[in-house]
PDB file of C-alpha atoms in Angstrom:
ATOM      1  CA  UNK A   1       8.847 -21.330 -23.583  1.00  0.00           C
ATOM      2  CA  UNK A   2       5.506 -19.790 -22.866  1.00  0.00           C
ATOM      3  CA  UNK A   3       4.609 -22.527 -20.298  1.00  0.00           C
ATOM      4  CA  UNK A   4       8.062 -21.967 -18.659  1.00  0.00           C
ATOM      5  CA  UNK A   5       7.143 -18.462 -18.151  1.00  0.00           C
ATOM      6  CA  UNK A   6       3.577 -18.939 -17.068  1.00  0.00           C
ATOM      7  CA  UNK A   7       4.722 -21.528 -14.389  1.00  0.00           C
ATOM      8  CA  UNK A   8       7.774 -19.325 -13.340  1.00  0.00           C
ATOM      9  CA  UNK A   9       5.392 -16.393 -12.561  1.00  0.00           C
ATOM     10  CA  UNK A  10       2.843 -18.813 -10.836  1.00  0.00           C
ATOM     11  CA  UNK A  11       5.631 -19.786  -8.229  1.00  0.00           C
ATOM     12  CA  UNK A  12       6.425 -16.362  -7.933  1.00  0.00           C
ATOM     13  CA  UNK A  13       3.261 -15.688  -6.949  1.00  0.00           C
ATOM     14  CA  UNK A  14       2.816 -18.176  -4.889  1.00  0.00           C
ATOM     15  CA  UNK A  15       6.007 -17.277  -3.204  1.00  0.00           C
ATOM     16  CA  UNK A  16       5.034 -13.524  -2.703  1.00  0.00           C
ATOM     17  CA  UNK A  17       1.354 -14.856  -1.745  1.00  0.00           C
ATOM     18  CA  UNK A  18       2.924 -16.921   1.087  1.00  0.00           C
ATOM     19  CA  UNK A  19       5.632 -14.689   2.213  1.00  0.00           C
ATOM     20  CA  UNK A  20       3.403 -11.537   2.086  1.00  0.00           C
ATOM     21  CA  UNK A  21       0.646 -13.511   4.373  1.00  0.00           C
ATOM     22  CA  UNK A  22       3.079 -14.875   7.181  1.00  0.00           C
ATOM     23  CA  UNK A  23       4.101 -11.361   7.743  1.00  0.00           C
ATOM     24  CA  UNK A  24       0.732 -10.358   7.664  1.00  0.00           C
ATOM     25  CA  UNK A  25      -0.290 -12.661   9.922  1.00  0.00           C
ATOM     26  CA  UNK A  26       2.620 -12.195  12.329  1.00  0.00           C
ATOM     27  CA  UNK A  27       1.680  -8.573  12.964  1.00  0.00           C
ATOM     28  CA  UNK A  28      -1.880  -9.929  13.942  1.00  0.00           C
ATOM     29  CA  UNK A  29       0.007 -12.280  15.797  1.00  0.00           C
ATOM     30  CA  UNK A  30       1.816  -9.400  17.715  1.00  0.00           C
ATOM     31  CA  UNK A  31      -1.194  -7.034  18.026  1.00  0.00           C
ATOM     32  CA  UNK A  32      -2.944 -10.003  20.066  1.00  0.00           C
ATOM     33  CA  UNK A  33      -0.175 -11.190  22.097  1.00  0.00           C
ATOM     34  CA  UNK A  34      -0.450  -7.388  22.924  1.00  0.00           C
ATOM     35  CA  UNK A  35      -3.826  -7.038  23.658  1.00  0.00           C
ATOM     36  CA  UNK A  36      -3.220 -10.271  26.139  1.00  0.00           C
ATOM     37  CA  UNK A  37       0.431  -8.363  27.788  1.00  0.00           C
ATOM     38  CA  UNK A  38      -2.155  -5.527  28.538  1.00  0.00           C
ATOM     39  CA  UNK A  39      -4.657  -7.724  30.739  1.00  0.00           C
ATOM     40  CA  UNK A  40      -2.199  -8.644  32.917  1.00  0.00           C
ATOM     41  CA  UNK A  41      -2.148  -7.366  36.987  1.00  0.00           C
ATOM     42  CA  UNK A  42       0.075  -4.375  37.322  1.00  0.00           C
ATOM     43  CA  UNK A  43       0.646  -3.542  33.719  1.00  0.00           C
ATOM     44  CA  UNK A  44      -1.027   0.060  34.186  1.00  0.00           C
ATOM     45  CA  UNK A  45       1.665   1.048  36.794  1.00  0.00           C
ATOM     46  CA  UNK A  46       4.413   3.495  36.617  1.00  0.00           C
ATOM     47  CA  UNK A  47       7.910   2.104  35.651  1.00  0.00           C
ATOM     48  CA  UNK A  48      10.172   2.961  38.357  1.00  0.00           C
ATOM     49  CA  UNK A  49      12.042   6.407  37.829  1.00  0.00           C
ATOM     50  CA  UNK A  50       9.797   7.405  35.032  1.00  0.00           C
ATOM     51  CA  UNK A  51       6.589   8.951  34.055  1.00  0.00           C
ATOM     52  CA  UNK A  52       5.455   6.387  31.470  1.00  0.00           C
ATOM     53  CA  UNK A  53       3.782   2.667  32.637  1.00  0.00           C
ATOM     54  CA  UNK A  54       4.552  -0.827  31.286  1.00  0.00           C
ATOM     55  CA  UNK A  55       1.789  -0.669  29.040  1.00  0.00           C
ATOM     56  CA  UNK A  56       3.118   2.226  27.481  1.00  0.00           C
ATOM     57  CA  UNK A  57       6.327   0.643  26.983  1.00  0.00           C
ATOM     58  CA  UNK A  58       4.704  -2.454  25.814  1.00  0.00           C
ATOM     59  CA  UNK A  59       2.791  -0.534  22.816  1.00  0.00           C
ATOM     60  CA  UNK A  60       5.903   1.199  22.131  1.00  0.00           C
ATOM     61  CA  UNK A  61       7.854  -2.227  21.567  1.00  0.00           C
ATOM     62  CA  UNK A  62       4.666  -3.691  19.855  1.00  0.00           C
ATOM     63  CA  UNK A  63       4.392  -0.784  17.532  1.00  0.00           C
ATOM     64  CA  UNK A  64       8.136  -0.862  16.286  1.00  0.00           C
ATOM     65  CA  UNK A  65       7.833  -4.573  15.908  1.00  0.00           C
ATOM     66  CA  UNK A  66       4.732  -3.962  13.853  1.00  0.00           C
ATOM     67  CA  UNK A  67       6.026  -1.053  11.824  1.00  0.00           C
ATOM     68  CA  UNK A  68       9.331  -2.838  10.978  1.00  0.00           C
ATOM     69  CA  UNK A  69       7.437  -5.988   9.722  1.00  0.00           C
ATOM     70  CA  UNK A  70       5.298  -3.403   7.335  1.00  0.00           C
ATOM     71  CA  UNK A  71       8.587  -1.400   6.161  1.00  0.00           C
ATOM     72  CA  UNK A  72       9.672  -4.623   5.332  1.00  0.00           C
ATOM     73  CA  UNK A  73       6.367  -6.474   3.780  1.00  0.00           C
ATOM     74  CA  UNK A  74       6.107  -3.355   1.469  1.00  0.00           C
ATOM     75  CA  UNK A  75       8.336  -4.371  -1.604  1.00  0.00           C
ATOM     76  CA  UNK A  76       6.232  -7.816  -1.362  1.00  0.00           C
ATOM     77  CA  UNK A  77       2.577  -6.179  -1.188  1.00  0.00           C
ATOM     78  CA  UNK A  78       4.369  -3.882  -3.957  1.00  0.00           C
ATOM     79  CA  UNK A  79       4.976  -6.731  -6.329  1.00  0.00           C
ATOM     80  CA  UNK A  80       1.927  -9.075  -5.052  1.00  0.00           C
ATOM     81  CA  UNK A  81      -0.323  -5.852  -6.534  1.00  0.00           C
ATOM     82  CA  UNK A  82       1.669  -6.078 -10.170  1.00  0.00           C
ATOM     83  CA  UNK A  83       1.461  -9.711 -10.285  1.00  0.00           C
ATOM     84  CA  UNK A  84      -2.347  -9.116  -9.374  1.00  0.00           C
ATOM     85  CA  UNK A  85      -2.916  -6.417 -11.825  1.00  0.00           C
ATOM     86  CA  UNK A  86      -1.100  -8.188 -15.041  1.00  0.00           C
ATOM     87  CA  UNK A  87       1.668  -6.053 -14.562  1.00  0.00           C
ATOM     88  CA  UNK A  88       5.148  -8.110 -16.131  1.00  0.00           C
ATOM     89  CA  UNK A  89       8.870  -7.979 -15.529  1.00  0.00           C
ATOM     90  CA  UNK A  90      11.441  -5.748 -16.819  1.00  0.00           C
ATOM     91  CA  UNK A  91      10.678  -7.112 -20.623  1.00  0.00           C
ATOM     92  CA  UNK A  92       7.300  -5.774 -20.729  1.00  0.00           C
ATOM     93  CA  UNK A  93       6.485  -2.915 -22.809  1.00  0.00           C
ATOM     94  CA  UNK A  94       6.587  -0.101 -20.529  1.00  0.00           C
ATOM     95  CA  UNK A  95       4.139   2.473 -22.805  1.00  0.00           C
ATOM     96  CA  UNK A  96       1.130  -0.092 -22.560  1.00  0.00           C
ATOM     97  CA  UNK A  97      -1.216   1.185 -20.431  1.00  0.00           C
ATOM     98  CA  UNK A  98      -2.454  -2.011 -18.169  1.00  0.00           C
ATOM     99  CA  UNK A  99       1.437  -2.175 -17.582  1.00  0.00           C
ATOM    100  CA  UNK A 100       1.657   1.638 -16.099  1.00  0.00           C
ATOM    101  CA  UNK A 101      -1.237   0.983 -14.643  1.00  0.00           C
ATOM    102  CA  UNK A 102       0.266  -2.333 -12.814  1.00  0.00           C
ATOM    103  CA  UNK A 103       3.301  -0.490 -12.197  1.00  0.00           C
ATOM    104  CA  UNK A 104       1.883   2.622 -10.348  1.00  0.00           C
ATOM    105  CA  UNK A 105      -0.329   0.697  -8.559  1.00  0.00           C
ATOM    106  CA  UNK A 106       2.488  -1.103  -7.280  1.00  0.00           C
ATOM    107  CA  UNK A 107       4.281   1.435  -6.448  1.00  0.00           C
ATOM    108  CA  UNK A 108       1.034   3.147  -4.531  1.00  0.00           C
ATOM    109  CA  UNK A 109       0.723  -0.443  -2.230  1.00  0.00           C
ATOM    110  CA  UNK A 110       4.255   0.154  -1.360  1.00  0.00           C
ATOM    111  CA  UNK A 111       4.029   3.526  -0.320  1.00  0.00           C
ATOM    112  CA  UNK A 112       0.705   2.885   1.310  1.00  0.00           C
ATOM    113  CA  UNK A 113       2.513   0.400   3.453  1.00  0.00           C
ATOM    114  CA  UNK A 114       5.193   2.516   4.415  1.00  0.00           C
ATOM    115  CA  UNK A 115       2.893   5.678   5.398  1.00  0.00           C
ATOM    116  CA  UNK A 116       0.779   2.792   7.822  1.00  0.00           C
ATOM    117  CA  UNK A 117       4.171   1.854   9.377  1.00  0.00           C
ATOM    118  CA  UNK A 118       4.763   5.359  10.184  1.00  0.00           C
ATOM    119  CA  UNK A 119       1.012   5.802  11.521  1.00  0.00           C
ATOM    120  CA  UNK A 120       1.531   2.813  13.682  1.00  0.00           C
ATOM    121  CA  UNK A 121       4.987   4.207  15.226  1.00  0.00           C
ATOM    122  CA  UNK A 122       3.846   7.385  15.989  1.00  0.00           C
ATOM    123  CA  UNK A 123       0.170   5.642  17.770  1.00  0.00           C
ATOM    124  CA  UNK A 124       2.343   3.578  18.987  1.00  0.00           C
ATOM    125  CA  UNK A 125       5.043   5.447  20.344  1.00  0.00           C
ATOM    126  CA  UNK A 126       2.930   8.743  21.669  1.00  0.00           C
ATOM    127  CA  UNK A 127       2.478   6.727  24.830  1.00  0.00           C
ATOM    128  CA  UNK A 128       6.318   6.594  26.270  1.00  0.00           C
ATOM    129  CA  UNK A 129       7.545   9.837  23.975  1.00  0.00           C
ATOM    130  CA  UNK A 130       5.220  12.494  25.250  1.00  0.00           C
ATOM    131  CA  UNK A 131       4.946  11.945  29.103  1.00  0.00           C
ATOM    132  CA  UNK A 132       9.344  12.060  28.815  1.00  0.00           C
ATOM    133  CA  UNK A 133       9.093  15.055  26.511  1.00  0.00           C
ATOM    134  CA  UNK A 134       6.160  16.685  28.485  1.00  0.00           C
ATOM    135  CA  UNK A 135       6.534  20.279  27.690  1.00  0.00           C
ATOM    136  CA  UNK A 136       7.983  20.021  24.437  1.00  0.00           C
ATOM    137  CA  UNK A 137       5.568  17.310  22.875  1.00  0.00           C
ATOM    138  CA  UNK A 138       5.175  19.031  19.846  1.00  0.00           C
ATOM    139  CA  UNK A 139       8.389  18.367  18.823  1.00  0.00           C
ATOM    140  CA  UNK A 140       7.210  14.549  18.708  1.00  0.00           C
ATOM    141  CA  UNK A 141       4.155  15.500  16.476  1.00  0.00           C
ATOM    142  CA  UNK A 142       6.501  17.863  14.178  1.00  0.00           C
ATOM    143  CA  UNK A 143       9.090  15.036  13.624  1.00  0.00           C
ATOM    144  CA  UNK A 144       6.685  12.180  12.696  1.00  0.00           C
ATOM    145  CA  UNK A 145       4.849  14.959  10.463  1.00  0.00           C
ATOM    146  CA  UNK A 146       7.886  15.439   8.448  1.00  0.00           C
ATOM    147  CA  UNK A 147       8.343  11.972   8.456  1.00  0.00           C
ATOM    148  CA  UNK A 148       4.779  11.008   7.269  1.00  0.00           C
ATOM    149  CA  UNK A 149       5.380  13.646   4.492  1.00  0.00           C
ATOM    150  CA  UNK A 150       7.518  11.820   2.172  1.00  0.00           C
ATOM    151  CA  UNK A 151       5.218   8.251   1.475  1.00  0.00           C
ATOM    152  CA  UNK A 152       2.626  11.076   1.768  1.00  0.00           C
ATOM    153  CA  UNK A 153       4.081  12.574  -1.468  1.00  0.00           C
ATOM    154  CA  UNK A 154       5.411   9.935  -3.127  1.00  0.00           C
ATOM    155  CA  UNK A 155       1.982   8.157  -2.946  1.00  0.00           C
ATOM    156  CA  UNK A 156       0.092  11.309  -4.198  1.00  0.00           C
ATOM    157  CA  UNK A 157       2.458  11.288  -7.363  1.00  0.00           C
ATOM    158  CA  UNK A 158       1.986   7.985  -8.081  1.00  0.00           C
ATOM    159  CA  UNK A 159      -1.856   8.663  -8.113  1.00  0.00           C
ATOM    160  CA  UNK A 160      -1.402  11.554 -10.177  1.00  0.00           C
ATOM    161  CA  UNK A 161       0.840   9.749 -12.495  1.00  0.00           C
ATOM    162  CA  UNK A 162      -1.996   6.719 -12.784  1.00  0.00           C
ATOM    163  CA  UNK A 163      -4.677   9.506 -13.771  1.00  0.00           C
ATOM    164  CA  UNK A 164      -4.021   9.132 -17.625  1.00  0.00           C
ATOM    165  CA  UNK A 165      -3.449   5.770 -18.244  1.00  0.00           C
ATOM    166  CA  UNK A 166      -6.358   4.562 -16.063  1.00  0.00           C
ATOM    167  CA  UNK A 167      -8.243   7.554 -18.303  1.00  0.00           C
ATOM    168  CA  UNK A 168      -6.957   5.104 -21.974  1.00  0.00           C
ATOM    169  CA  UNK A 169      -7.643   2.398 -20.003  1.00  0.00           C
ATOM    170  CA  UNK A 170     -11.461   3.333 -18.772  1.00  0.00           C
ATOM    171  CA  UNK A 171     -11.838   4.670 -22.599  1.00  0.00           C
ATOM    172  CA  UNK A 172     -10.810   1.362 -24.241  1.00  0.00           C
ATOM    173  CA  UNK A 173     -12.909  -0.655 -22.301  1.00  0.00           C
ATOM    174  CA  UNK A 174     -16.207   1.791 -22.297  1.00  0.00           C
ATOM    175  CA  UNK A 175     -15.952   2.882 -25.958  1.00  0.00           C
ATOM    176  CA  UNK A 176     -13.646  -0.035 -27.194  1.00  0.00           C
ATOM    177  CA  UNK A 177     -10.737   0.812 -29.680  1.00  0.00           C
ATOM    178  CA  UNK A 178     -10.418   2.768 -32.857  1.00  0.00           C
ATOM    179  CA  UNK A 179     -11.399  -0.036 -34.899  1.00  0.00           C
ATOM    180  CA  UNK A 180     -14.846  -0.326 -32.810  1.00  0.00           C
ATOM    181  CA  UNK A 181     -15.669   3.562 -32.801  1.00  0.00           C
ATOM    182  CA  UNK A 182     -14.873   3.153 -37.150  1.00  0.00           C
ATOM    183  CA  UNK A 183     -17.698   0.525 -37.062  1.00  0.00           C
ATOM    184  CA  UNK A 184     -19.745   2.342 -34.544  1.00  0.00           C
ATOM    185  CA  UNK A 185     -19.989   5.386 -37.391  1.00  0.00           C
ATOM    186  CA  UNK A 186     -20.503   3.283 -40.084  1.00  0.00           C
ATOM    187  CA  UNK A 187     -23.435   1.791 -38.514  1.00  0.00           C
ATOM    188  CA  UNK A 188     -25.014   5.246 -37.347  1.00  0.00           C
ATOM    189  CA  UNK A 189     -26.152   6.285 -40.850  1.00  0.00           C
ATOM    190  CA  UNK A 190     -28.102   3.250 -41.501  1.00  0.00           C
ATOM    191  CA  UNK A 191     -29.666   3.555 -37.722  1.00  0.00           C
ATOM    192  CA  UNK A 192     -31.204   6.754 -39.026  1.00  0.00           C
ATOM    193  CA  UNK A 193     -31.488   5.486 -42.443  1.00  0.00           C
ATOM    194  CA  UNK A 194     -34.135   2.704 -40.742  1.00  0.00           C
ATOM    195  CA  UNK A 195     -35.717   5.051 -38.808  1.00  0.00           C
ATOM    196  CA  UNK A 196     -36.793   7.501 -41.860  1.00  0.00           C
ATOM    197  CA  UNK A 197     -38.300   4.818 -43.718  1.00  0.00           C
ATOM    198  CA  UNK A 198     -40.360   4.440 -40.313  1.00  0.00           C
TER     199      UNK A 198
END
């Protein structure tokens, strides 16, 4: 039953691997296919009846395009960092520390994801939403502030949530477990013992 479960979480992670990298890759893809739209003749000209040019409108369609992919390749970069960090399913015990640690971390790729899709909408956006808002602009920077607030906070509390585990963690590892710091005393007195008879 263990190889059952080894193999089914080797497909999933293949699966999230693969499905994780094509949309990866596709928002390259999109990024270049706009850096070609904006070498074509005429692209810097005004669109007819408004203050914005095709480019603009281009990055603005790009941008969406590119934030929507990430808004919806965050649950997958989510799991592919729990899967890459030994994190386990539901059954897992959820008071071991690599676990929390998997789990937050998770948790912070997912939110890190979301707060670059916002960061590419509003770069990507700025050039067709403040030439037709012109004197009230900061409205534009106001709303995607507010917006960028909440992965903003939800990322900071999972960091500050990962603090003490990461701490056990650090301290396991460094100073090893109880059992190691038990032999680590018992071999101090005869460390000093050796070097009195010196």
């Amino acid at each position: 039953m263990g190889s059952n479960d080894s193999a089914i979480g080797t497909a999933l992670d293949r699966d999230a691997v693969r499905s994780a990298s094509r949309l990866l890759i596709g928002a390259l893809a999109v990024v270049g296919a706009l850096a070609v739209v904006t070498l074509l003749p005429g692209i810097d000209r005004l669109v007819p009846f408004a203050p914005v040019t095709f480019a603009a409108v281009t990055t603005a369609v790009v941008a969406l395009a590119v934030a929507g992919i990430l808004l919806y390749a965050a649950p997958k970069f989510a799991l592919l960092t729990r899967l890459a960090l030994g994190g386990r399913g539901d059954d897992a015990e959820t008071d071991a520390p690599p676990d929390r640690i998997a789990e937050n971390a998770g948790g912070m790729a997912y939110w890190l994801v979301v707060f670059g899709a916002v960061l590419v909408a509003y770069h990507g956006l700025v050039g067709v939403a403040v030439p037709l808002l012109s004197g009230a602009a900061w409205a534009y920077d106001a709303a995607f502030l507010f917006v960028a607030l909440v992965p903003a906070v939800f990322l900071v509390a999972r960091l500050t949530v990962t603090v003490d585990p990461l701490a056990e963690l650090v301290a396991d590892r460094v100073a090893g477990g109880e059992s190691d710091g038990e032999a680590g005393e018992t071999s101090g007195p005869t460390a000093t013992d050796d070097r009195d008879d010196g």
